[in-house]
Coordinates of N, CA and C in Angstrom, one line a residue:
M46 N -91.1 -239.8 29.0 CA -90.8 -241.2 29.1 C -92.1 -242.0 29.2
E47 N -92.2 -243.0 28.4 CA -93.4 -243.9 28.4 C -93.4 -244.8 29.6
T48 N -94.5 -245.0 30.3 CA -94.6 -245.9 31.5 C -95.3 -247.2 31.1
F49 N -95.2 -248.1 32.0 CA -95.9 -249.4 31.7 C -97.4 -249.1 31.5
K50 N -98.0 -248.3 32.3 CA -99.4 -248.0 32.2 C -99.7 -247.3 30.9
D51 N -98.8 -246.4 30.4 CA -99.0 -245.8 29.1 C -99.0 -246.8 28.0
V52 N -98.1 -247.8 28.1 CA -98.0 -248.9 27.1 C -99.3 -249.7 27.0
I53 N -99.8 -250.1 28.1 CA -101.0 -251.0 28.1 C -102.3 -250.2 27.9
S54 N -102.2 -248.9 28.0 CA -103.4 -248.1 27.9 C -103.6 -247.6 26.5
G55 N -102.7 -247.8 25.6 CA -102.7 -247.2 24.3 C -103.7 -248.0 23.4
E56 N -103.7 -247.5 22.1 CA -104.5 -248.0 21.1 C -104.0 -249.4 20.6
Q57 N -102.7 -249.6 20.8 CA -102.1 -250.9 20.3 C -102.4 -252.1 21.3
L58 N -102.5 -253.2 20.7 CA -102.6 -254.5 21.4 C -101.3 -254.8 22.1
V59 N -101.3 -255.1 23.4 CA -100.0 -255.4 24.1 C -100.1 -256.7 24.8
L60 N -99.2 -257.6 24.5 CA -99.1 -258.9 25.3 C -98.0 -258.7 26.3
V61 N -98.3 -258.9 27.6 CA -97.3 -258.8 28.7 C -97.0 -260.2 29.2
D62 N -95.7 -260.5 29.2 CA -95.2 -261.8 29.7 C -94.6 -261.5 31.1
F63 N -95.2 -261.9 32.2 CA -94.7 -261.8 33.5 C -93.9 -263.0 33.7
F64 N -92.5 -262.9 33.9 CA -91.6 -264.0 33.9 C -90.6 -263.9 35.0
A65 N -89.7 -264.9 35.1 CA -88.6 -264.8 36.1 C -87.4 -265.4 35.3
T66 N -86.2 -264.8 35.5 CA -85.0 -265.2 34.8 C -84.6 -266.7 35.1
W67 N -85.0 -267.2 36.3 CA -84.6 -268.5 36.8 C -85.6 -269.6 36.3
C68 N -86.7 -269.2 35.7 CA -87.8 -270.1 35.3 C -87.5 -270.7 33.9
Q69 N -87.3 -272.0 33.9 CA -87.0 -272.7 32.6 C -88.2 -272.6 31.6
P70 N -89.4 -272.8 32.0 CA -90.5 -272.6 31.1 C -90.6 -271.2 30.5
C71 N -90.2 -270.2 31.3 CA -90.2 -268.8 30.9 C -89.2 -268.6 29.7
K72 N -88.1 -269.3 29.9 CA -87.0 -269.2 28.8 C -87.6 -269.8 27.5
M73 N -88.3 -270.9 27.6 CA -88.9 -271.6 26.4 C -90.0 -270.7 25.9
M74 N -90.7 -270.0 26.7 CA -91.8 -269.1 26.3 C -91.2 -267.9 25.5
H75 N -90.0 -267.5 25.9 CA -89.4 -266.3 25.3 C -89.2 -266.6 23.8
N76 N -88.8 -267.8 23.4 CA -88.6 -268.2 22.0 C -90.0 -268.3 21.3
I77 N -91.0 -268.7 22.0 CA -92.3 -268.7 21.4 C -92.8 -267.3 21.1
L78 N -92.6 -266.4 22.1 CA -93.0 -265.0 21.9 C -92.2 -264.4 20.7
E79 N -90.9 -264.7 20.6 CA -90.2 -264.1 19.4 C -90.8 -264.6 18.1
Q80 N -91.1 -265.9 18.1 CA -91.7 -266.5 16.9 C -93.1 -265.8 16.6
A81 N -93.9 -265.6 17.6 CA -95.2 -265.0 17.5 C -95.0 -263.6 17.0
K82 N -94.0 -262.9 17.5 CA -93.8 -261.5 17.1 C -93.4 -261.5 15.6
E83 N -92.7 -262.4 15.1 CA -92.3 -262.5 13.7 C -93.6 -262.6 12.8
V84 N -94.5 -263.4 13.3 CA -95.8 -263.6 12.6 C -96.7 -262.4 12.7
L85 N -96.8 -261.8 13.9 CA -97.8 -260.7 14.1 C -97.2 -259.4 13.7
S86 N -95.9 -259.3 13.7 CA -95.2 -258.1 13.2 C -95.7 -256.8 14.0
D87 N -96.2 -255.8 13.3 CA -96.6 -254.6 13.9 C -98.0 -254.6 14.4
R88 N -98.7 -255.7 14.4 CA -100.1 -255.8 14.9 C -100.1 -255.9 16.4
I89 N -98.9 -256.1 17.1 CA -98.9 -256.3 18.5 C -97.6 -255.8 19.1
R90 N -97.6 -255.4 20.3 CA -96.4 -255.1 21.1 C -96.3 -256.1 22.2
I91 N -95.1 -256.7 22.4 CA -94.9 -257.7 23.4 C -93.9 -257.2 24.4
I92 N -94.3 -257.2 25.6 CA -93.3 -256.7 26.7 C -93.2 -257.8 27.7
K93 N -92.0 -257.9 28.4 CA -91.7 -258.9 29.4 C -91.4 -258.1 30.7
V94 N -92.1 -258.6 31.8 CA -91.9 -258.0 33.1 C -91.3 -259.0 34.0
D95 N -90.1 -258.7 34.5 CA -89.4 -259.6 35.4 C -90.1 -259.6 36.8
L96 N -90.7 -260.7 37.2 CA -91.4 -260.7 38.5 C -90.5 -260.4 39.7
D97 N -89.3 -260.7 39.6 CA -88.4 -260.5 40.8 C -87.9 -259.0 40.9
K98 N -88.1 -258.3 39.8 CA -87.6 -256.9 39.8 C -88.8 -255.9 39.9
Y99 N -89.9 -256.2 39.5 CA -91.0 -255.3 39.4 C -92.2 -255.7 40.3
G100 N -92.0 -255.9 41.6 CA -93.0 -256.4 42.5 C -94.2 -255.5 42.6
V101 N -94.1 -254.2 42.5 CA -95.3 -253.4 42.6 C -96.2 -253.6 41.4
T102 N -95.6 -253.7 40.2 CA -96.4 -253.9 39.0 C -97.1 -255.3 39.1
V103 N -96.3 -256.3 39.5 CA -96.8 -257.7 39.6 C -98.0 -257.7 40.6
S104 N -97.8 -257.0 41.7 CA -98.9 -257.0 42.7 C -100.2 -256.3 42.2
Q105 N -100.0 -255.2 41.4 CA -101.1 -254.5 40.9 C -102.0 -255.3 40.0
Y106 N -101.4 -256.3 39.4 CA -102.1 -257.1 38.4 C -102.4 -258.5 39.0
G107 N -102.1 -258.7 40.3 CA -102.5 -260.0 40.9 C -101.8 -261.2 40.3
I108 N -100.5 -261.0 39.9 CA -99.8 -262.1 39.4 C -99.3 -263.0 40.5
L109 N -99.8 -264.3 40.5 CA -99.4 -265.2 41.5 C -98.6 -266.4 41.0
S110 N -98.5 -266.5 39.7 CA -97.7 -267.6 39.1 C -96.6 -267.1 38.2
V111 N -95.5 -267.7 38.2 CA -94.4 -267.4 37.3 C -95.0 -267.8 35.9
L112 N -94.6 -267.1 34.9 CA -95.1 -267.2 33.6 C -96.6 -267.0 33.5
T113 N -97.0 -265.8 33.6 CA -98.4 -265.4 33.3 C -98.4 -264.4 32.1
L114 N -99.3 -264.7 31.2 CA -99.4 -263.8 30.0 C -100.7 -263.1 30.2
M115 N -100.7 -261.8 29.8 CA -101.9 -260.9 29.8 C -101.9 -260.1 28.5
L116 N -103.1 -260.0 27.9 CA -103.3 -259.2 26.7 C -104.1 -258.0 27.1
F117 N -103.6 -256.8 26.7 CA -104.2 -255.5 27.0 C -104.5 -254.7 25.7
K118 N -105.5 -253.9 25.8 CA -105.7 -252.8 24.9 C -106.6 -251.8 25.6
H119 N -106.2 -250.5 25.4 CA -106.9 -249.4 26.1 C -106.9 -249.6 27.6
G120 N -105.9 -250.3 28.1 CA -105.8 -250.5 29.6 C -106.6 -251.6 30.1
E121 N -107.4 -252.3 29.3 CA -108.3 -253.3 29.7 C -107.6 -254.7 29.4
V122 N -107.8 -255.6 30.3 CA -107.3 -257.0 30.1 C -108.3 -257.7 29.2
L123 N -107.8 -258.2 28.1 CA -108.6 -258.9 27.1 C -108.5 -260.4 27.3
W124 N -107.4 -260.9 27.9 CA -107.1 -262.3 28.0 C -106.0 -262.4 29.0
R125 N -106.0 -263.5 29.8 CA -105.0 -263.8 30.8 C -104.8 -265.3 30.9
M126 N -103.6 -265.8 31.1 CA -103.3 -267.2 31.2 C -102.0 -267.4 32.0
S127 N -101.9 -268.4 32.8 CA -100.7 -268.8 33.5 C -100.2 -270.1 32.9
G128 N -98.9 -270.2 32.7 CA -98.3 -271.4 32.2 C -97.9 -271.3 30.7
M129 N -97.3 -272.3 30.2 CA -96.8 -272.4 28.8 C -98.0 -272.4 27.9
V130 N -97.8 -271.9 26.7 CA -98.8 -272.0 25.6 C -98.0 -272.2 24.3
E131 N -98.5 -273.0 23.5 CA -97.8 -273.2 22.2 C -98.1 -272.0 21.3
K132 N -97.2 -271.9 20.3 CA -97.2 -270.7 19.4 C -98.6 -270.7 18.7
S133 N -99.0 -271.8 18.2 CA -100.3 -271.9 17.4 C -101.5 -271.5 18.3
E134 N -101.5 -271.9 19.5 CA -102.6 -271.5 20.4 C -102.5 -270.1 20.8
L135 N -101.3 -269.6 21.0 CA -101.1 -268.1 21.3 C -101.6 -267.3 20.1
L136 N -101.2 -267.6 18.9 CA -101.6 -266.9 17.7 C -103.1 -266.9 17.5
A137 N -103.7 -268.1 17.8 CA -105.1 -268.2 17.6 C -105.9 -267.4 18.6
T138 N -105.3 -267.3 19.8 CA -105.9 -266.4 20.9 C -105.8 -264.9 20.5
I139 N -104.7 -264.5 20.1 CA -104.4 -263.1 19.8 C -105.1 -262.7 18.5
D140 N -105.2 -263.5 17.5 CA -105.7 -263.2 16.2 C -107.0 -262.3 16.2
P141 N -108.0 -262.7 16.9 CA -109.3 -261.9 16.9 C -109.1 -260.4 17.4
F142 N -108.0 -260.2 18.2 CA -107.8 -258.9 18.8 C -106.7 -258.1 18.0
S143 N -106.0 -258.7 17.1 CA -104.8 -258.1 16.5 C -105.0 -257.3 15.3
N144 N -105.8 -256.3 15.4 CA -106.0 -255.4 14.2 C -105.2 -254.1 14.4
S145 N -104.3 -254.0 15.4 CA -103.5 -252.8 15.6 C -102.2 -252.8 14.8
V146 N -101.5 -251.6 14.7 CA -100.2 -251.5 14.1 C -99.2 -250.9 15.0
N147 N -98.0 -250.9 14.5 CA -96.8 -250.2 15.2 C -96.4 -251.0 16.4
G148 N -96.2 -252.3 16.3 CA -95.7 -253.1 17.5 C -94.2 -253.0 17.7
S149 N -93.8 -253.5 18.9 CA -92.4 -253.7 19.1 C -92.2 -254.7 20.2
F150 N -91.1 -255.3 20.3 CA -90.8 -256.3 21.3 C -90.0 -255.7 22.4
C151 N -90.5 -255.7 23.7 CA -89.8 -255.1 24.8 C -89.3 -256.1 25.8
I152 N -88.2 -255.8 26.4 CA -87.7 -256.5 27.6 C -87.7 -255.6 28.8
C153 N -88.5 -255.9 29.7 CA -88.6 -255.1 30.9 C -87.7 -255.7 32.0
A154 N -86.4 -255.3 31.9 CA -85.5 -255.9 32.9 C -84.4 -254.9 33.3
N155 N -84.3 -253.8 32.7 CA -83.2 -252.9 33.0 C -83.4 -251.7 33.9
Q156 N -84.7 -251.4 34.0 CA -85.0 -250.2 34.9 C -86.1 -250.5 35.9
S157 N -86.2 -249.7 36.9 CA -87.1 -250.0 38.0 C -88.6 -249.6 37.6
F158 N -89.5 -250.5 37.9 CA -90.9 -250.2 37.6 C -91.6 -249.5 38.8
P159 N -91.3 -249.7 40.1 CA -92.1 -249.2 41.1 C -92.4 -247.7 41.0
R160 N -91.5 -246.9 40.6 CA -91.8 -245.4 40.5 C -91.5 -245.1 39.0
G161 N -92.5 -245.0 38.2 CA -92.3 -244.6 36.8 C -92.5 -245.7 35.8
N162 N -92.4 -246.9 36.2 CA -92.7 -248.0 35.2 C -91.9 -248.0 33.9
H163 N -90.6 -247.8 34.0 CA -89.8 -247.7 32.8 C -89.5 -249.1 32.3
Y164 N -89.1 -249.2 31.1 CA -88.7 -250.4 30.5 C -87.7 -250.1 29.4
S165 N -87.1 -251.2 28.9 CA -86.2 -251.0 27.7 C -86.8 -251.8 26.5
V166 N -86.5 -251.3 25.4 CA -87.1 -251.9 24.1 C -86.0 -252.5 23.3
I167 N -86.2 -253.7 22.9 CA -85.3 -254.4 21.9 C -85.9 -254.1 20.5
S168 N -85.1 -253.5 19.7 CA -85.6 -253.1 18.4 C -85.7 -254.4 17.5
K169 N -86.3 -254.2 16.4 CA -86.5 -255.3 15.5 C -85.2 -255.9 15.0
T170 N -84.1 -255.0 15.0 CA -82.8 -255.5 14.6 C -82.0 -256.1 15.8
G171 N -82.6 -256.1 16.9 CA -81.9 -256.7 18.1 C -81.2 -255.7 19.0
G172 N -81.0 -254.4 18.6 CA -80.3 -253.4 19.3 C -81.1 -252.9 20.5
L173 N -80.5 -252.6 21.6 CA -81.2 -252.1 22.8 C -81.4 -250.6 22.6
I174 N -82.7 -250.2 22.8 CA -83.1 -248.8 22.8 C -83.7 -248.4 24.2
S175 N -83.1 -247.6 25.0 CA -83.6 -247.3 26.3 C -84.8 -246.3 26.1
R176 N -85.8 -246.6 27.0 CA -87.0 -245.7 27.0 C -87.1 -245.2 28.4

C-alpha cells in the first residue's frame, strides 16, 4: 500500500492541498485544482489532505494555515504557499517543474494518515479507487 511519504518521494511531481472541509476558500480551490489537473494531465499528481483528519501529517510539514499548497518531487519541497491562488498563477508556478508523467488526482479524506499515511484516489473518470 502506497503511503503519503511514498507519494511525495517519487519521481512524479506532486501538489499537496492541505485543506479543511469547513473552509469556503478551500472549496473554491478544489475547483481550481480540478481545472489545473485537466490542463496538466499526467504531468502532475494532486492530493488533498484534510487538516482535521491527518494532524500528524499536518504537524510534520508545519502547516499552520488552512489552505496551504505544497509542491513536492523526490520528497523535497519545491514550492509552498498559503491561501488562494488563481489557476493561471498556479499553472505558471508549476510549469517549470512539470516534466513528469503518470499523474492522478487524489482525495485524502477516507483513511487515517497517522499510522501508514493511506489515502484514496479519485480516478480520471471520477470513480473512487481505494489505495
